[in-house]
Short mmCIF file of C-alpha atoms (C1' of nucleotides) in Angstrom, two decimals:
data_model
loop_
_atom_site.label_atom_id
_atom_site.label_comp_id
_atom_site.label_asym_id
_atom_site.label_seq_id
_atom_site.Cartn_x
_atom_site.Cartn_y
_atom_site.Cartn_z
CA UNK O 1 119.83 121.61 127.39
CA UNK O 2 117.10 120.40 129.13
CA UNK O 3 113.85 122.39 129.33
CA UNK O 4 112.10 122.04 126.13
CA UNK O 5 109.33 121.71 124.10
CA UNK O 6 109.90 121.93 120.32
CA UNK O 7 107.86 124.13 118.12
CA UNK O 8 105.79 121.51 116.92
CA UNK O 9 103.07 119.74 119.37
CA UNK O 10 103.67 115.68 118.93
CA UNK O 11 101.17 113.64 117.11
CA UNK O 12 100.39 110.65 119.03
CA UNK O 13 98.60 107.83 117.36
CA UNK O 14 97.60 104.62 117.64
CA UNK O 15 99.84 102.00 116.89
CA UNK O 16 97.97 101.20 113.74
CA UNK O 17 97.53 104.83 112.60
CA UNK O 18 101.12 104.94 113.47
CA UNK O 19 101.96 102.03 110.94
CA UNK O 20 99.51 102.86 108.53
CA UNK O 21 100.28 107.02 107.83
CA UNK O 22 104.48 105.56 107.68
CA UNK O 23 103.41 102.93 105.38
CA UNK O 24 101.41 105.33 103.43
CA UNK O 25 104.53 107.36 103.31
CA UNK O 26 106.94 104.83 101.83
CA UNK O 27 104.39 103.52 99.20
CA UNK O 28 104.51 106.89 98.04
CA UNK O 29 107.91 106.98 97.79
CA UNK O 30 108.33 104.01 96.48
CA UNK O 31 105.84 104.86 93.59
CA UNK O 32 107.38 108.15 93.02
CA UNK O 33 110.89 107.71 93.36
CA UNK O 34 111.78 103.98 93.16
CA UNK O 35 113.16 101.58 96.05
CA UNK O 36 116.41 103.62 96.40
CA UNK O 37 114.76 106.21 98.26
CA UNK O 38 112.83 103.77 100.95
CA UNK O 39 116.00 105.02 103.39
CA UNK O 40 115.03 105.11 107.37
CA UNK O 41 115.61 108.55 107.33
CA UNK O 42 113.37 109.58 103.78
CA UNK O 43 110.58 107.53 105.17
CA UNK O 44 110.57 108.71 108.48
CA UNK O 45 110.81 112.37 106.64
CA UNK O 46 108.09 111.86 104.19
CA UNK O 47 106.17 110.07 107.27
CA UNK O 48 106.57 113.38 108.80
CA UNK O 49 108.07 111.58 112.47
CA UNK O 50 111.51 110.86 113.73
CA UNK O 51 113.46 107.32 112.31
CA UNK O 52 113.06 106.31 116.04
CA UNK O 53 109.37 105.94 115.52
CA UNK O 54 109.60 104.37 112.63
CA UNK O 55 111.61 101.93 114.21
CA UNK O 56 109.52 101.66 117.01
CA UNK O 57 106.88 100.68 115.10
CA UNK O 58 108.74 98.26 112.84
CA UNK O 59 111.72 97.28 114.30
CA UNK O 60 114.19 97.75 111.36
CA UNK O 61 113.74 99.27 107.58
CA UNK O 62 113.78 96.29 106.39
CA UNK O 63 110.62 94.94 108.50
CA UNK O 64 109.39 98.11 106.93
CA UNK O 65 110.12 97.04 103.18
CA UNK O 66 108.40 94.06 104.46
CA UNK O 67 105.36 95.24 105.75
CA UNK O 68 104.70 97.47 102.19
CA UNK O 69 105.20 94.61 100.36
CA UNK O 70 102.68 92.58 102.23
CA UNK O 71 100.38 95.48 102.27
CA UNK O 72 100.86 96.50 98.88
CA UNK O 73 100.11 93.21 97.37
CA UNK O 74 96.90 92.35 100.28
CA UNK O 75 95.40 95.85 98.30
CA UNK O 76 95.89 94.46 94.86
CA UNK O 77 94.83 91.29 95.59
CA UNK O 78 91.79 92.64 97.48
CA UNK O 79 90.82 94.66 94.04
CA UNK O 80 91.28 91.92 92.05
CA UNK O 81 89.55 89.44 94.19
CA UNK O 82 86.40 92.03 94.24
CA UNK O 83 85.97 91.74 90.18
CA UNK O 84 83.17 89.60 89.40
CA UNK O 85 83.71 87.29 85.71
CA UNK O 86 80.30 84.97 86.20
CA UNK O 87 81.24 81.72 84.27
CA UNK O 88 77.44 82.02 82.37
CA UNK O 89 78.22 85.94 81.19
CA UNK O 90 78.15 86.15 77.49
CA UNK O 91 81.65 86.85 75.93
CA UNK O 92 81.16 90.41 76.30
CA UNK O 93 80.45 91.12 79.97
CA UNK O 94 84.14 88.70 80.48
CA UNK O 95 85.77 91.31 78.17
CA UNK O 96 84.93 93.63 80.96
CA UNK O 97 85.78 91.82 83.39
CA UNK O 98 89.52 90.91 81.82
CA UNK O 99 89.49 95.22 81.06
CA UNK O 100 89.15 95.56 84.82
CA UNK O 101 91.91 92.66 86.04
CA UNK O 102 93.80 94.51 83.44
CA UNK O 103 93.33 97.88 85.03
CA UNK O 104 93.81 96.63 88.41
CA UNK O 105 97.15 95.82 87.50
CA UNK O 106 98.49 98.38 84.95
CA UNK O 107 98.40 100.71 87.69
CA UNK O 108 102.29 102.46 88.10
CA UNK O 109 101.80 101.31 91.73
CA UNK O 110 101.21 97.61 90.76
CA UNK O 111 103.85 97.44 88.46
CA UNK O 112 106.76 99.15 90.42
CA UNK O 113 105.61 96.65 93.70
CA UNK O 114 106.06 94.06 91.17
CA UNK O 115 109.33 95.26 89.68
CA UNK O 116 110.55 96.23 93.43
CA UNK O 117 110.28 92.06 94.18
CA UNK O 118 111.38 90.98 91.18
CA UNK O 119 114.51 92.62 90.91
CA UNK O 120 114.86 91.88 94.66
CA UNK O 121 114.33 88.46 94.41
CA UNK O 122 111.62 88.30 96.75
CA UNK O 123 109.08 86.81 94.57
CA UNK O 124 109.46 83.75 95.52
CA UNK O 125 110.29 83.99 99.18
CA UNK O 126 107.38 85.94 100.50
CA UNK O 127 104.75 83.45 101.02
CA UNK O 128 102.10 86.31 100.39
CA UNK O 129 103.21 86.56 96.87
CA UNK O 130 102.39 82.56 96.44
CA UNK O 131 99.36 82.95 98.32
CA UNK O 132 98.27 85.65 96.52
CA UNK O 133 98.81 84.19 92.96
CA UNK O 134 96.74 81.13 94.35
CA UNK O 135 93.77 82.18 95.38
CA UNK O 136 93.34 84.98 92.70
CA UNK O 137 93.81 82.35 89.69
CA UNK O 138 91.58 79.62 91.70
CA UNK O 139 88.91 82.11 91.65
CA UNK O 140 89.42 83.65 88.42
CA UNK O 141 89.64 80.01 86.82
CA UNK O 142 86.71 78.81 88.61
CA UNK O 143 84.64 81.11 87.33
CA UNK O 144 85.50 80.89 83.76
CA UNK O 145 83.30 78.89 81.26
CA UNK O 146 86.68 78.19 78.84
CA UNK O 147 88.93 75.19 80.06
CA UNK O 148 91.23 75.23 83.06
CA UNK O 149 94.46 75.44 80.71
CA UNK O 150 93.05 78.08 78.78
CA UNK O 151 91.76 80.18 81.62
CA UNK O 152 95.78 79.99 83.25
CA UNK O 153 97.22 80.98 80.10
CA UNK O 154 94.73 83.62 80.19
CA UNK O 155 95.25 84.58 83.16
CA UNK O 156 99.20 84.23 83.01
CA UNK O 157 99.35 86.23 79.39
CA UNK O 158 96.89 89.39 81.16
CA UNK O 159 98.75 89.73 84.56
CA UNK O 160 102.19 89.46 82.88
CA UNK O 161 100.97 91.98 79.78
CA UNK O 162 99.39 94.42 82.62
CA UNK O 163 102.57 94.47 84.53
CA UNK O 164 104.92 94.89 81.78
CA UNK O 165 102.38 98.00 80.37
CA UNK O 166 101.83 99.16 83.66
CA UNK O 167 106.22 99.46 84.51
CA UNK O 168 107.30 100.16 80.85
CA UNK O 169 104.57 101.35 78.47
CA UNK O 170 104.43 105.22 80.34
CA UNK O 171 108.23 105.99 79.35
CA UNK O 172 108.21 103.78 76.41
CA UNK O 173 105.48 105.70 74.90
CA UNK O 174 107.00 109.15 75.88
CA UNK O 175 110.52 108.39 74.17
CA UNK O 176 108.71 107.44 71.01
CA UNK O 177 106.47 110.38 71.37
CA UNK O 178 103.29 108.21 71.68
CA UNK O 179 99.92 109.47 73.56
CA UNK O 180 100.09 108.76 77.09
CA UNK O 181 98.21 105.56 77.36
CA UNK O 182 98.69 104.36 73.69
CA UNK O 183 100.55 101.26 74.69
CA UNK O 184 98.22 100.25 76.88
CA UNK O 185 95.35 100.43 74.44
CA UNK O 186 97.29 98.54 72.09
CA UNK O 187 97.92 95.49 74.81
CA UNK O 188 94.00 95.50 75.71
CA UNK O 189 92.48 95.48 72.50
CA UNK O 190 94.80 93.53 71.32
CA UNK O 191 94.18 91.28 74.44
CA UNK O 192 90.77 91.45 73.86
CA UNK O 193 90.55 90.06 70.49
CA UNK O 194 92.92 87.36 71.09
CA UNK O 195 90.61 86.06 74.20
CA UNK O 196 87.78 86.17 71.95
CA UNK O 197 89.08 83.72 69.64
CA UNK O 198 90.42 81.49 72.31
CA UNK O 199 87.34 81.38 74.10
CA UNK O 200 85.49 80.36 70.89
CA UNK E 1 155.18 95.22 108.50
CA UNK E 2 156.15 96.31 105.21
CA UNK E 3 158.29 93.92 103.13
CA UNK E 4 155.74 91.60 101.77
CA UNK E 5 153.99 89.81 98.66
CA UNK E 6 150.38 89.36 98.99
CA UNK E 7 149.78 85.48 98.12
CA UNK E 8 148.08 86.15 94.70
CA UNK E 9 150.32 88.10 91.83
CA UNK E 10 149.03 90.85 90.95
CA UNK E 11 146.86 90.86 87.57
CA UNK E 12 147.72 94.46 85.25
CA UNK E 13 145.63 95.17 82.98
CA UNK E 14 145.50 97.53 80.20
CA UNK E 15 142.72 100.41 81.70
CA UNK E 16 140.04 99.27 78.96
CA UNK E 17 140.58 95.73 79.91
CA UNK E 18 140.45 96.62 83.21
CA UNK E 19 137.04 98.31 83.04
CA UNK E 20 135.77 95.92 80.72
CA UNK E 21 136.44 93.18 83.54
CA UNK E 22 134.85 95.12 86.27
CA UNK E 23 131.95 95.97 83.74
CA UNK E 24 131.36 92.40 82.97
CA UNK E 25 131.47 91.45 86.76
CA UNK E 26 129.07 93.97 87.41
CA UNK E 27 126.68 93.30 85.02
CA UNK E 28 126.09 89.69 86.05
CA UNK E 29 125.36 91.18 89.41
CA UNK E 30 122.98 93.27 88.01
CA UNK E 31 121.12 89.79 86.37
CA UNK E 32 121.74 87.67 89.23
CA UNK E 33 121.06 89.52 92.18
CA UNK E 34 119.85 93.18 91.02
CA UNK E 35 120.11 96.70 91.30
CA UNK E 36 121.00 96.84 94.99
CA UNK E 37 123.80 94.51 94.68
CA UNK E 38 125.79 96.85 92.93
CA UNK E 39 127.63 98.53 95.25
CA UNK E 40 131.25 98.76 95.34
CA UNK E 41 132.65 96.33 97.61
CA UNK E 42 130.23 93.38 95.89
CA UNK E 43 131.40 94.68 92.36
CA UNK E 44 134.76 94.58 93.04
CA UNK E 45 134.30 91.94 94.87
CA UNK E 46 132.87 90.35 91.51
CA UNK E 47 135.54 91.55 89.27
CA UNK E 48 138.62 90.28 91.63
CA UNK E 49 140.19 93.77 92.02
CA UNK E 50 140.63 96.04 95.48
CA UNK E 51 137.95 98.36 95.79
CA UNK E 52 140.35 101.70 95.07
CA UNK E 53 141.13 99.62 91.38
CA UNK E 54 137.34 100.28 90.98
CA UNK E 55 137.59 103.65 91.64
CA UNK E 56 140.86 104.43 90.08
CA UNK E 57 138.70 103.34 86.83
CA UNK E 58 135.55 104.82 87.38
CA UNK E 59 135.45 107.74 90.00
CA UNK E 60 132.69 106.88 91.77
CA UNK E 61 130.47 103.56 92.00
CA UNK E 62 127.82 105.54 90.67
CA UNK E 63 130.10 106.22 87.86
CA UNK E 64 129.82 102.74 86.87
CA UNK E 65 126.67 102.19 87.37
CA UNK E 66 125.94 104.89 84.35
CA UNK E 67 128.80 103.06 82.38
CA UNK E 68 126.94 99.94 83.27
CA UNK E 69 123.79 101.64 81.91
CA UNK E 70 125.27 103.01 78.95
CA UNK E 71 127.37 99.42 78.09
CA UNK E 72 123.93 97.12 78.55
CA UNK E 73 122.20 100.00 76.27
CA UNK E 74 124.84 100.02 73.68
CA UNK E 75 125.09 96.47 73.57
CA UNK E 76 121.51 95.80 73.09
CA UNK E 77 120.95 98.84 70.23
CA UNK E 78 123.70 96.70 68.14
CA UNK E 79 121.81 93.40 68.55
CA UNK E 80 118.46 95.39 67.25
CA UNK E 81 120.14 97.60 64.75
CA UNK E 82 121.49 94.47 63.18
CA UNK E 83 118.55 92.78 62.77
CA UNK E 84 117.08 93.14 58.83
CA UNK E 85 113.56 93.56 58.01
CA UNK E 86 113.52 94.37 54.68
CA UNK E 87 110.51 96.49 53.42
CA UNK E 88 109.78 94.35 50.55
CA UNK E 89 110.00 91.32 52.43
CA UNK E 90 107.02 88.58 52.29
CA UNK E 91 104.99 89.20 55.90
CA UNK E 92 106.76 86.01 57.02
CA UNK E 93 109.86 87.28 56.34
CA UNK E 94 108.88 90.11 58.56
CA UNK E 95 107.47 87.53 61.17
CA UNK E 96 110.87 86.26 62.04
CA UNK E 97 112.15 90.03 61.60
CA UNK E 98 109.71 90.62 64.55
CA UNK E 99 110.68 87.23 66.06
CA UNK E 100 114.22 88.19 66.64
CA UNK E 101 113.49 91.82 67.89
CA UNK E 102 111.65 90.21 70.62
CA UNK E 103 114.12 88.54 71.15
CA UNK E 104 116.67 90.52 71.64
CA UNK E 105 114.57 92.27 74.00
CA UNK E 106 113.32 89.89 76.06
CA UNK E 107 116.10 88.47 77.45
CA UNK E 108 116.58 88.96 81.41
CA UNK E 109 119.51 90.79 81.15
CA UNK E 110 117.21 93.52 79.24
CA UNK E 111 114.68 93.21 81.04
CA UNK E 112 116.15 93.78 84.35
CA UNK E 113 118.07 96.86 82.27
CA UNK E 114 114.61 98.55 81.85
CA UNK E 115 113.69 98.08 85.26
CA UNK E 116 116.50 99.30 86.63
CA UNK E 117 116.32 102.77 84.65
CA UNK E 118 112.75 102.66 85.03
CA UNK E 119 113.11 102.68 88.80
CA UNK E 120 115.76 104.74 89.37
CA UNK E 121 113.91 107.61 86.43
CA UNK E 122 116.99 107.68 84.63
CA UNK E 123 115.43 106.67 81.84
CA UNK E 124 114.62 110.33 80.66
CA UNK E 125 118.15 111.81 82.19
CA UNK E 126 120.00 109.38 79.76
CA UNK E 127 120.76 111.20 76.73
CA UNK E 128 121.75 107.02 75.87
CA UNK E 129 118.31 106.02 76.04
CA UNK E 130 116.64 108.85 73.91
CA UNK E 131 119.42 108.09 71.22
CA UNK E 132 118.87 104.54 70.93
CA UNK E 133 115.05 104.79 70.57
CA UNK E 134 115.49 107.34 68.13
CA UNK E 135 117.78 105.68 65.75
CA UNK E 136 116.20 101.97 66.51
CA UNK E 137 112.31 103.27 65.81
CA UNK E 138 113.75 105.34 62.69
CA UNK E 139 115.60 102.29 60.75
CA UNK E 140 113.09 100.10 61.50
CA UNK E 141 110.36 102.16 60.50
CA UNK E 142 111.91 103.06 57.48
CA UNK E 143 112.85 99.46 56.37
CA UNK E 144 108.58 98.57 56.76
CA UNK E 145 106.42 98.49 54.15
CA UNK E 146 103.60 99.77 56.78
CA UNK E 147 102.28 103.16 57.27
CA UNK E 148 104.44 105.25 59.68
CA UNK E 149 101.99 105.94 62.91
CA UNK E 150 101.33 101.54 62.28
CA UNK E 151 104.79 101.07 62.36
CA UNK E 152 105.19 103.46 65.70
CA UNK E 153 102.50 101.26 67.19
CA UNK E 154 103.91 98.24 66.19
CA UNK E 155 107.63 98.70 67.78
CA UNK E 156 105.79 100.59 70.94
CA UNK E 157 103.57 97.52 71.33
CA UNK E 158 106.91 94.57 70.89
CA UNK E 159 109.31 96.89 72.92
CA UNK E 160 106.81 97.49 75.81
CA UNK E 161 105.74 93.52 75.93
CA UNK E 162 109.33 92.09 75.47
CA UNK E 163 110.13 93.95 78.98
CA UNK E 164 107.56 92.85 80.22
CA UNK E 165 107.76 89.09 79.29
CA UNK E 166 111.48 89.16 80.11
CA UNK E 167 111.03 90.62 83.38
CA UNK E 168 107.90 89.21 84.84
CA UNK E 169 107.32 86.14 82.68
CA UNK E 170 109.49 83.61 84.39
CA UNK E 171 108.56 84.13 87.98
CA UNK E 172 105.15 84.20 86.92
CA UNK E 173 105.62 81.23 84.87
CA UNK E 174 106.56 79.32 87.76
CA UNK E 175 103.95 80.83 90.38
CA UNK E 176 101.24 79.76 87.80
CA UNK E 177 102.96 76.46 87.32
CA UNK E 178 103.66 76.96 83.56
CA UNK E 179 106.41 75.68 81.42
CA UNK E 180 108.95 77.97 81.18
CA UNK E 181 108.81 80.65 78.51
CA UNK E 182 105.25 79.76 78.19
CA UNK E 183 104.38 83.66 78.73
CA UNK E 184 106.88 84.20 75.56
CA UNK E 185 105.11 81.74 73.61
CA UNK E 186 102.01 83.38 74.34
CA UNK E 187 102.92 86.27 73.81
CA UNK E 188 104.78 86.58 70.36
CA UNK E 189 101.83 84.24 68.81
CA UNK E 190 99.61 86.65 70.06
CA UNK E 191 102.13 89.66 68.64
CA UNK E 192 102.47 87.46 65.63
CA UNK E 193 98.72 87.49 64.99
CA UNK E 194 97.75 90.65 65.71
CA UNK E 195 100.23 92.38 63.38
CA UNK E 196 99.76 90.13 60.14
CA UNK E 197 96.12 91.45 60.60
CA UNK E 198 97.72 95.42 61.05
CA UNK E 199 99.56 94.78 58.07
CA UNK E 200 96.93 94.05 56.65
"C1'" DT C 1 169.39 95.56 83.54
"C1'" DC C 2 167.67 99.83 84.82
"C1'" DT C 3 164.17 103.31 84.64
"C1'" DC C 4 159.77 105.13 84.28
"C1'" DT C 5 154.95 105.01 84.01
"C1'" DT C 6 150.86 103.75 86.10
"C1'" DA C 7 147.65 99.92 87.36
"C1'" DT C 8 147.00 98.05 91.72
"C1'" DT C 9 146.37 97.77 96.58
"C1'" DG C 10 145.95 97.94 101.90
"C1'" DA C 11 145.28 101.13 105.39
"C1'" DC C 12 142.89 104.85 106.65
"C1'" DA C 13 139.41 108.75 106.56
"C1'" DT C 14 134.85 110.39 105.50
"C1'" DT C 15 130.15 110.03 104.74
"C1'" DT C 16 125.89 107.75 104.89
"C1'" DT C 17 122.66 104.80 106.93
"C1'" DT C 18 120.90 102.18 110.52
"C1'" DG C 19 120.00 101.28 115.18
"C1'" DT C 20 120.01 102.27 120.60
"C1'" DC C 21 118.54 104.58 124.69
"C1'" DA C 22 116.94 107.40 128.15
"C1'" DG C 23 114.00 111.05 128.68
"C1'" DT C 24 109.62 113.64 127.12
"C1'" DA C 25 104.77 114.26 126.36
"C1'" DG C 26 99.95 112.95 124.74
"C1'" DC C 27 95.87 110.82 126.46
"C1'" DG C 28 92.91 107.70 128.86
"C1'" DT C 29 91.93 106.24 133.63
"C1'" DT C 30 91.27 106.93 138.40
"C1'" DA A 1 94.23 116.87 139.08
"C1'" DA A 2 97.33 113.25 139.61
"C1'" DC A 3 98.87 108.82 137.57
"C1'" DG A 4 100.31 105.43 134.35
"C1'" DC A 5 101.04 103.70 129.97
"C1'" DT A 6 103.47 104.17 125.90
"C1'" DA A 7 103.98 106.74 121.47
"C1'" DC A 8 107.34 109.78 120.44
"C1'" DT A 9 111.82 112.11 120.10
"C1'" DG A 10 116.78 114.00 120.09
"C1'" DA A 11 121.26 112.71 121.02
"C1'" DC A 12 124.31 109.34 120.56
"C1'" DA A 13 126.49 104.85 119.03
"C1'" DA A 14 127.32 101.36 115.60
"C1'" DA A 15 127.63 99.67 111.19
"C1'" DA A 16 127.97 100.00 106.38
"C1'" DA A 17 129.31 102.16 102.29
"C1'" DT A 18 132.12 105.30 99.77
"C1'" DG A 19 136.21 107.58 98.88
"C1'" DT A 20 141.52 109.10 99.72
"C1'" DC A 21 146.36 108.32 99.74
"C1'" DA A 22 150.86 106.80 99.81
"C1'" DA A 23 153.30 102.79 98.71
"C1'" DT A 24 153.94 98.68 95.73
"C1'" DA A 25 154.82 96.17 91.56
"C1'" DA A 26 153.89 94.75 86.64
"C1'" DG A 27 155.40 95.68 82.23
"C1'" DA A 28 157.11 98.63 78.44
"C1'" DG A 29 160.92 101.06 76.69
"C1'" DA A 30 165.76 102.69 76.92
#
DNA sequence: TCTCTTATTGACATTTTTGTCAGTAGCGTT
DNA sequence: AACGCTACTGACAAAAATGTCAATAAGAGA
């Protein structure tokens, strides 16, 4: 027990590849098959290395949970930071602009990250999550034309709508033998109108 | 070491009592702290009994967790099915009908309910789940004076949005800086609106 | 009061999950 | 080609979580 090489050649990467293809790994997971399954050993596993690695890399599974959290949320905030609502665009071009945020968010992968930290309190502890809220309704509410108070309600009635649609509307709609999709294009046109008549 | 009281008399409970108690503990863990805080030591814990009472009662703590499932579910398909909406009724009658549904719904406890089955995909295993769509979406589609597929739309729509309000509303709420419930508020006028306009 | 049933429990055993460590092996540098 | 750095790994240890069991005791009925 001594001399050997096992039938697979190692991978070796670079730290960040290293961090990046096990992070990779455990979104999926988590997407797929909920926070249960974000064990050391099913990440490593789906990772395709040994839990020491991961734990070289991250120092506990827990540092791991961390590091998808921040990660996950620094990719939505990056799409949702990259959507462009001019303040001068007629009513219609901002309807696009809301259908985007909207679809940004509704995502399965949005909405489970957002259930995931709800349900494990972490909301309000990660300072990402603050940070994150901050600058995307700064921007969003800068560049709106309606008032401030408006554009937060707005912005606090389309993010909460997108997450709830995104986390419930799938199943919700299956059970009640609905078209994949239909609650969601219920929420946005209904959305839709309703920010029309705010806005004037 | 053998001839000895412990300092606190024992409490013996009927067996339904019993697993009502450790139910009811359980549950609030499930509000308070989440899915991941149900494991058997903090339930017990929770419900003042030795872990082995637990499992005397239940089997296995994922034994309760389904009873926990199947409780919450139960509980919340009586607070829906008793809720009237008359067919006849003037549309404001069927406003507050609405009103209440959401209500019902949108509580945390619900809410985090959803989430839970939602993340762990038991939400298709549960033959709970289908049953109490099934009879909630038939009674209240019957008692509406509304076409059928409206109807459908209209209890997919309040179902999806209630979980999603009750789960994500609040902590957004507070990120934003809003008033509490002001997500709710939003909401249900919005809900409010769009379906006097359905209804034509 | 005595007996009998069984809810209850502490001590222990098993399983699962996480974490440690010393040795191995890619890969760039010399 | 030899060397050094370190990503990587299997084997092992530790901790945490679940489950077993035999003994205890509360309460109902005789």
């Amino acid at each position: 027990m001594s001399i050997r090489e096992s039938d697979t050649p190692r991978i070796r990467r670079t730290p960040e590849e290293s961090r990046a293809n096990i992070l990779a790994a455990a979104e999926q997971l988590l997407v797929e098959q909920g926070p249960q399954s974000l064990r050391l050993a099913d990440v490593a596993k789906a990772a395709g290395v040994a839990n020491a690695t991961v734990l070289h890399h991250f120092g506990s599974i827990s540092a791991v949970h961390t590091a998808l959290m921040e990660q996950m949320i620094g990719h939505l905030v990056d799409n949702i930071m990259a959507i462009e609502i001019p303040a001068d665009a007629p009513a219609e071009a901002r309807a696009v602009g809301l259908k985007t945020l909207f679809d940004a968010l509704e995502t399965p992968g949005a909405a489970r990250l957002a259930a995931w930290l709800e349900l494990t309190d972490e909301t309000s502890r990660l300072t990402v999550v603050r940070e994150a809220v901050r600058d995307v309704a700064q921007k969003k509410i800068a560049n709106t034309a309606v008032p401030e108070d408006l554009a937060e309600d707005m912005i606090l009635l389309s993010v909460t709508l997108a997450l709830g649609v995104g986390l419930f509307g799938p199943s919700l709609g299956k059970l009640i033998g609905k078209p994949e999709g239909r609650a969601r294009d219920l929420t946005l046109q209904m959305l839709l109108m309703n920010f029309q008549r705010m806005a004037g």
